[in-house]
PDB file of C-alpha atoms and ligand atoms in Angstrom:
ATOM      1  CA  MET A   1     127.987 128.748  90.280  1.00 52.00           C
ATOM      2  CA  ASP A   2     129.741 131.200  87.977  1.00 56.00           C
ATOM      3  CA  SER A   3     130.175 129.346  84.681  1.00 53.00           C
ATOM      4  CA  SER A   4     132.232 132.180  83.181  1.00 58.00           C
ATOM      5  CA  GLN A   5     135.165 131.335  85.472  1.00 64.00           C
ATOM      6  CA  ALA A   6     137.383 128.978  83.517  1.00 66.00           C
ATOM      7  CA  PRO A   7     139.236 126.392  85.625  1.00 73.00           C
ATOM      8  CA  TYR A   8     141.132 125.228  82.502  1.00 81.00           C
ATOM      9  CA  ASN A   9     142.781 127.072  79.645  1.00 82.00           C
ATOM     10  CA  TRP A  10     139.564 127.321  77.699  1.00 81.00           C
ATOM     11  CA  ASN A  11     136.131 128.718  78.382  1.00 80.00           C
ATOM     12  CA  GLN A  12     133.526 126.367  79.710  1.00 80.00           C
ATOM     13  CA  THR A  13     129.821 126.633  80.034  1.00 85.00           C
ATOM     14  CA  MET A  14     127.225 124.803  82.031  1.00 89.00           C
ATOM     15  CA  PHE A  15     123.857 123.465  80.927  1.00 94.00           C
ATOM     16  CA  PRO A  16     121.276 123.076  83.694  1.00 96.00           C
ATOM     17  CA  ILE A  17     119.473 119.721  83.371  1.00 97.00           C
ATOM     18  CA  ILE A  18     115.700 119.331  83.361  1.00 97.00           C
ATOM     19  CA  GLN A  19     114.596 116.273  85.332  1.00 96.00           C
ATOM     20  CA  GLY A  20     111.198 114.846  86.281  1.00 95.00           C
ATOM     21  CA  GLY A  21     110.974 111.459  84.575  1.00 92.00           C
ATOM     22  CA  ILE A  22     107.761 111.043  82.579  1.00 91.00           C
ATOM     23  CA  TYR A  23     105.689 113.127  85.035  1.00 93.00           C
ATOM     24  CA  PRO A  24     104.482 116.370  83.381  1.00 94.00           C
ATOM     25  CA  GLU A  25     104.089 118.277  86.664  1.00 96.00           C
ATOM     26  CA  LEU A  26     107.605 117.412  87.833  1.00 96.00           C
ATOM     27  CA  ARG A  27     108.982 118.374  84.415  1.00 96.00           C
ATOM     28  CA  LYS A  28     107.164 121.710  84.535  1.00 97.00           C
ATOM     29  CA  ASN A  29     108.504 122.406  88.030  1.00 97.00           C
ATOM     30  CA  SER A  30     111.995 121.514  86.891  1.00 97.00           C
ATOM     31  CA  VAL A  31     111.741 123.855  83.872  1.00 97.00           C
ATOM     32  CA  GLU A  32     110.612 126.724  86.146  1.00 97.00           C
ATOM     33  CA  GLU A  33     113.493 126.097  88.545  1.00 97.00           C
ATOM     34  CA  MET A  34     116.236 125.524  85.978  1.00 96.00           C
ATOM     35  CA  VAL A  35     115.580 127.854  83.039  1.00 95.00           C
ATOM     36  CA  PRO A  36     116.690 130.952  85.013  1.00 95.00           C
ATOM     37  CA  TYR A  37     120.143 129.334  85.227  1.00 94.00           C
ATOM     38  CA  SER A  38     120.456 128.547  81.508  1.00 93.00           C
ATOM     39  CA  THR A  39     122.520 130.996  79.526  1.00 91.00           C
ATOM     40  CA  CYS A  40     123.444 129.141  76.336  1.00 92.00           C
ATOM     41  CA  GLY A  41     121.789 125.723  76.421  1.00 96.00           C
ATOM     42  CA  ILE A  42     119.776 123.325  78.492  1.00 97.00           C
ATOM     43  CA  GLY A  43     120.000 119.567  79.092  1.00 97.00           C
ATOM     44  CA  ILE A  44     117.083 117.155  79.297  1.00 97.00           C
ATOM     45  CA  GLY A  45     117.889 114.202  81.517  1.00 96.00           C
ATOM     46  CA  GLY A  46     115.960 111.272  82.932  1.00 92.00           C
ATOM     47  CA  LEU A  47     114.643 110.029  79.577  1.00 92.00           C
ATOM     48  CA  ALA A  48     115.671 106.994  77.504  1.00 88.00           C
ATOM     49  CA  VAL A  49     116.177 105.056  80.729  1.00 88.00           C
ATOM     50  CA  GLY A  50     113.756 102.223  79.952  1.00 86.00           C
ATOM     51  CA  GLU A  51     110.427 104.059  79.909  1.00 89.00           C
ATOM     52  CA  ASP A  52     107.870 103.491  77.138  1.00 89.00           C
ATOM     53  CA  LYS A  53     109.044 105.257  73.980  1.00 90.00           C
ATOM     54  CA  MET A  54     105.676 106.921  73.424  1.00 92.00           C
ATOM     55  CA  ALA A  55     105.875 108.416  76.927  1.00 92.00           C
ATOM     56  CA  MET A  56     109.366 109.700  76.150  1.00 93.00           C
ATOM     57  CA  PHE A  57     108.227 111.488  72.998  1.00 95.00           C
ATOM     58  CA  GLU A  58     105.120 112.923  74.686  1.00 95.00           C
ATOM     59  CA  ASN A  59     107.462 114.371  77.303  1.00 94.00           C
ATOM     60  CA  ILE A  60     109.802 115.786  74.677  1.00 96.00           C
ATOM     61  CA  ALA A  61     106.886 117.405  72.810  1.00 96.00           C
ATOM     62  CA  MET A  62     105.724 119.021  76.059  1.00 96.00           C
ATOM     63  CA  LEU A  63     109.217 120.352  76.807  1.00 97.00           C
ATOM     64  CA  ASP A  64     109.407 121.760  73.282  1.00 96.00           C
ATOM     65  CA  GLU A  65     106.574 124.104  74.286  1.00 96.00           C
ATOM     66  CA  LEU A  66     108.121 125.072  77.631  1.00 96.00           C
ATOM     67  CA  LEU A  67     111.817 125.611  76.867  1.00 97.00           C
ATOM     68  CA  PRO A  68     113.355 128.852  75.554  1.00 95.00           C
ATOM     69  CA  GLU A  69     113.614 128.810  71.767  1.00 94.00           C
ATOM     70  CA  ASP A  70     116.863 130.740  71.587  1.00 95.00           C
ATOM     71  CA  GLN A  71     119.016 128.087  73.303  1.00 96.00           C
ATOM     72  CA  PRO A  72     120.004 124.604  72.125  1.00 97.00           C
ATOM     73  CA  ARG A  73     118.303 121.655  73.826  1.00 97.00           C
ATOM     74  CA  TYR A  74     120.502 118.674  74.625  1.00 98.00           C
ATOM     75  CA  LEU A  75     118.567 115.404  74.932  1.00 97.00           C
ATOM     76  CA  MET A  76     120.829 113.218  77.033  1.00 97.00           C
ATOM     77  CA  GLY A  77     121.418 109.539  76.250  1.00 95.00           C
ATOM     78  CA  VAL A  78     119.398 109.317  73.010  1.00 95.00           C
ATOM     79  CA  GLY A  79     119.391 107.192  70.906  1.00 93.00           C
ATOM     80  CA  ARG A  80     118.697 105.204  67.766  1.00 96.00           C
ATOM     81  CA  PRO A  81     118.880 107.041  64.413  1.00 98.00           C
ATOM     82  CA  THR A  82     115.074 107.251  64.119  1.00 97.00           C
ATOM     83  CA  ASP A  83     114.899 108.542  67.739  1.00 97.00           C
ATOM     84  CA  LEU A  84     117.218 111.399  66.790  1.00 98.00           C
ATOM     85  CA  VAL A  85     115.082 112.326  63.792  1.00 98.00           C
ATOM     86  CA  ARG A  86     111.867 112.189  65.854  1.00 97.00           C
ATOM     87  CA  ALA A  87     113.452 114.231  68.626  1.00 97.00           C
ATOM     88  CA  VAL A  88     114.575 116.917  66.163  1.00 98.00           C
ATOM     89  CA  GLN A  89     110.985 116.994  64.861  1.00 97.00           C
ATOM     90  CA  ASN A  90     110.106 117.912  68.452  1.00 97.00           C
ATOM     91  CA  GLY A  91     112.636 120.689  68.821  1.00 97.00           C
ATOM     92  CA  MET A  92     115.718 118.871  70.158  1.00 97.00           C
ATOM     93  CA  ASP A  93     119.204 119.850  68.936  1.00 97.00           C
ATOM     94  CA  MET A  94     121.961 117.826  70.596  1.00 97.00           C
ATOM     95  CA  PHE A  95     122.451 114.206  71.640  1.00 97.00           C
ATOM     96  CA  ASP A  96     124.915 111.756  73.117  1.00 96.00           C
ATOM     97  CA  CYS A  97     124.689 107.981  73.187  1.00 95.00           C
ATOM     98  CA  VAL A  98     126.748 104.806  73.518  1.00 96.00           C
ATOM     99  CA  LEU A  99     124.760 103.039  70.776  1.00 96.00           C
ATOM    100  CA  PRO A 100     127.031 103.704  67.767  1.00 97.00           C
ATOM    101  CA  THR A 101     130.111 102.313  69.480  1.00 98.00           C
ATOM    102  CA  ARG A 102     128.486  99.679  71.714  1.00 98.00           C
ATOM    103  CA  ASN A 103     126.448  98.224  68.858  1.00 98.00           C
ATOM    104  CA  GLY A 104     129.450  98.534  66.572  1.00 98.00           C
ATOM    105  CA  ARG A 105     131.485  96.395  68.965  1.00 98.00           C
ATOM    106  CA  ASN A 106     128.710  93.788  68.731  1.00 97.00           C
ATOM    107  CA  GLY A 107     128.889  93.768  64.941  1.00 98.00           C
ATOM    108  CA  GLN A 108     125.699  95.763  64.408  1.00 98.00           C
ATOM    109  CA  LEU A 109     126.135  98.404  61.708  1.00 98.00           C
ATOM    110  CA  PHE A 110     123.820 101.315  60.906  1.00 98.00           C
ATOM    111  CA  THR A 111     123.608 101.778  57.128  1.00 98.00           C
ATOM    112  CA  SER A 112     121.502 103.563  54.522  1.00 96.00           C
ATOM    113  CA  GLN A 113     119.856 100.166  53.950  1.00 95.00           C
ATOM    114  CA  GLY A 114     119.012  99.647  57.642  1.00 96.00           C
ATOM    115  CA  VAL A 115     120.889  97.714  60.334  1.00 97.00           C
ATOM    116  CA  ILE A 116     123.072  94.788  59.337  1.00 97.00           C
ATOM    117  CA  ASN A 117     124.742  92.270  61.613  1.00 98.00           C
ATOM    118  CA  ILE A 118     128.154  91.634  60.121  1.00 98.00           C
ATOM    119  CA  GLN A 119     128.541  88.286  61.901  1.00 97.00           C
ATOM    120  CA  ASN A 120     125.705  86.817  59.840  1.00 97.00           C
ATOM    121  CA  SER A 121     126.892  83.943  57.604  1.00 97.00           C
ATOM    122  CA  ARG A 122     125.415  85.630  54.519  1.00 97.00           C
ATOM    123  CA  TYR A 123     128.422  88.001  54.551  1.00 98.00           C
ATOM    124  CA  LEU A 124     130.963  85.161  54.443  1.00 97.00           C
ATOM    125  CA  ASP A 125     131.742  85.796  50.768  1.00 97.00           C
ATOM    126  CA  ASP A 126     130.192  89.236  50.327  1.00 98.00           C
ATOM    127  CA  PHE A 127     132.967  91.370  48.908  1.00 98.00           C
ATOM    128  CA  SER A 128     130.936  94.555  48.645  1.00 98.00           C
ATOM    129  CA  CYS A 129     131.424  97.477  51.028  1.00 98.00           C
ATOM    130  CA  VAL A 130     129.205  97.916  54.092  1.00 98.00           C
ATOM    131  CA  ASP A 131     127.442 101.058  52.822  1.00 98.00           C
ATOM    132  CA  LYS A 132     127.880 102.654  49.395  1.00 97.00           C
ATOM    133  CA  GLU A 133     126.593 105.963  50.778  1.00 96.00           C
ATOM    134  CA  CYS A 134     129.236 106.089  53.529  1.00 97.00           C
ATOM    135  CA  ASN A 135     132.668 107.615  53.118  1.00 96.00           C
ATOM    136  CA  CYS A 136     134.383 106.153  56.218  1.00 98.00           C
ATOM    137  CA  HIS A 137     137.625 104.183  56.334  1.00 97.00           C
ATOM    138  CA  LEU A 138     135.740 100.856  56.593  1.00 98.00           C
ATOM    139  CA  CYS A 139     133.448 101.529  53.636  1.00 98.00           C
ATOM    140  CA  ASN A 140     136.233 102.972  51.475  1.00 98.00           C
ATOM    141  CA  ASP A 141     138.858 100.297  52.056  1.00 98.00           C
ATOM    142  CA  TYR A 142     137.361  97.020  53.308  1.00 98.00           C
ATOM    143  CA  THR A 143     134.641  94.498  52.386  1.00 98.00           C
ATOM    144  CA  LYS A 144     131.848  93.003  54.471  1.00 98.00           C
ATOM    145  CA  ALA A 145     133.526  89.590  54.238  1.00 98.00           C
ATOM    146  CA  TYR A 146     136.794  90.979  55.629  1.00 98.00           C
ATOM    147  CA  LEU A 147     135.047  92.767  58.492  1.00 98.00           C
ATOM    148  CA  ARG A 148     133.141  89.569  59.313  1.00 98.00           C
ATOM    149  CA  HIS A 149     136.463  87.693  59.332  1.00 98.00           C
ATOM    150  CA  LEU A 150     137.925  90.246  61.773  1.00 98.00           C
ATOM    151  CA  PHE A 151     134.971  89.727  64.129  1.00 98.00           C
ATOM    152  CA  ASN A 152     135.241  85.943  63.850  1.00 97.00           C
ATOM    153  CA  ILE A 153     138.876  85.888  64.932  1.00 98.00           C
ATOM    154  CA  ASN A 154     138.284  88.544  67.658  1.00 97.00           C
ATOM    155  CA  GLU A 155     140.654  90.973  65.978  1.00 98.00           C
ATOM    156  CA  MET A 156     140.420  94.403  67.612  1.00 97.00           C
ATOM    157  CA  LEU A 157     140.576  96.166  64.238  1.00 98.00           C
ATOM    158  CA  GLY A 158     137.066  94.856  63.474  1.00 98.00           C
ATOM    159  CA  LEU A 159     135.595  96.547  66.549  1.00 98.00           C
ATOM    160  CA  ARG A 160     137.380  99.788  65.735  1.00 98.00           C
ATOM    161  CA  LEU A 161     136.291  99.857  62.086  1.00 98.00           C
ATOM    162  CA  ALA A 162     132.677  99.053  63.012  1.00 98.00           C
ATOM    163  CA  SER A 163     132.662 101.782  65.686  1.00 98.00           C
ATOM    164  CA  MET A 164     134.177 104.321  63.293  1.00 98.00           C
ATOM    165  CA  HIS A 165     131.599 103.457  60.657  1.00 98.00           C
ATOM    166  CA  ASN A 166     128.660 103.830  63.063  1.00 98.00           C
ATOM    167  CA  ILE A 167     129.923 107.165  64.358  1.00 98.00           C
ATOM    168  CA  THR A 168     130.309 108.314  60.738  1.00 98.00           C
ATOM    169  CA  TYR A 169     126.711 107.235  60.096  1.00 98.00           C
ATOM    170  CA  TYR A 170     125.476 109.342  63.037  1.00 98.00           C
ATOM    171  CA  MET A 171     127.592 112.365  62.096  1.00 97.00           C
ATOM    172  CA  LEU A 172     126.315 112.194  58.523  1.00 97.00           C
ATOM    173  CA  LEU A 173     122.737 111.855  59.773  1.00 98.00           C
ATOM    174  CA  MET A 174     123.043 115.031  61.875  1.00 98.00           C
ATOM    175  CA  GLU A 175     124.775 116.834  58.997  1.00 98.00           C
ATOM    176  CA  THR A 176     121.875 115.877  56.713  1.00 98.00           C
ATOM    177  CA  ILE A 177     119.354 117.064  59.328  1.00 98.00           C
ATOM    178  CA  ARG A 178     121.074 120.479  59.573  1.00 98.00           C
ATOM    179  CA  LYS A 179     121.184 120.761  55.786  1.00 98.00           C
ATOM    180  CA  LYS A 180     117.493 119.859  55.421  1.00 98.00           C
ATOM    181  CA  ILE A 181     116.517 122.369  58.118  1.00 98.00           C
ATOM    182  CA  ASN A 182     118.487 125.129  56.354  1.00 98.00           C
ATOM    183  CA  GLU A 183     116.851 124.241  53.040  1.00 98.00           C
ATOM    184  CA  GLY A 184     113.375 124.207  54.606  1.00 98.00           C
ATOM    185  CA  GLU A 185     113.020 120.527  53.669  1.00 98.00           C
ATOM    186  CA  PHE A 186     113.279 118.893  57.086  1.00 98.00           C
ATOM    187  CA  SER A 187     109.568 118.136  57.642  1.00 98.00           C
ATOM    188  CA  LYS A 188     109.199 116.244  54.385  1.00 98.00           C
ATOM    189  CA  TRP A 189     112.611 114.580  54.597  1.00 98.00           C
ATOM    190  CA  SER A 190     112.078 113.402  58.197  1.00 98.00           C
ATOM    191  CA  VAL A 191     108.713 111.777  57.395  1.00 98.00           C
ATOM    192  CA  ASN A 192     110.322 109.890  54.504  1.00 98.00           C
ATOM    193  CA  TYR A 193     113.267 108.840  56.675  1.00 98.00           C
ATOM    194  CA  LEU A 194     111.004 107.495  59.432  1.00 97.00           C
ATOM    195  CA  ASN A 195     108.779 105.687  56.911  1.00 97.00           C
ATOM    196  CA  LYS A 196     111.792 104.038  55.306  1.00 97.00           C
ATOM    197  CA  TYR A 197     112.862 102.420  58.588  1.00 96.00           C
ATOM    198  CA  SER A 198     109.439 101.943  60.190  1.00 93.00           C
ATOM    199  CA  ASN A 199     109.767  98.138  60.065  1.00 92.00           C
ATOM    200  CA  ASP A 200     113.283  98.029  61.497  1.00 92.00           C
ATOM    201  CA  GLN A 201     113.141  98.350  65.299  1.00 91.00           C
ATOM    202  CA  ARG A 202     116.932  98.435  65.441  1.00 94.00           C
ATOM    203  CA  MET A 203     117.052 101.719  63.493  1.00 96.00           C
TER     204      MET A 203
HETATM  205 ZN1   ZN B   1     131.166 103.519  56.624  1.00 60.50          ZN
END
């Protein structure tokens, strides 16, 4: 298909998607078949669908060796913050995932201090902000106790604020990753980041 033909009023492009599950031979075949079609980026599908996490990262490391270096790699459906950092360590560039908003709607917030569940009773009279290092609307203008109250009375604003905060966390994480790469500090920074949250499976 000719991806230069724009059906809308803006240019579109198409990423071919590498498939093959956790089977190295199928992945290699898929790379051989698909890379000739990739002009400005390539997707990696069929991972983060319930397979063992170690198998997923072994697969990603293998693809890092096989894929062209001059095009962004889009790892589809990943993931937790530490998954993103580990995937970037293995040459991945782009991600998409429901986690920030889905977990946000369940009251689970990603913060610089790890994951917190805002519905926990310990936040009943906690009038501090969710994350001092975050600059989102929730962290600037509301307290943990107020957000917990919004969840308790099923007020939609609570779900929106939590989702906005989590998306801000992810955006800031990727911004930090880009900055560290540009400064030549990513290797060291990423090891520290992963160590910091090594005991928190939810991160
Ligand atoms: Zn925030």
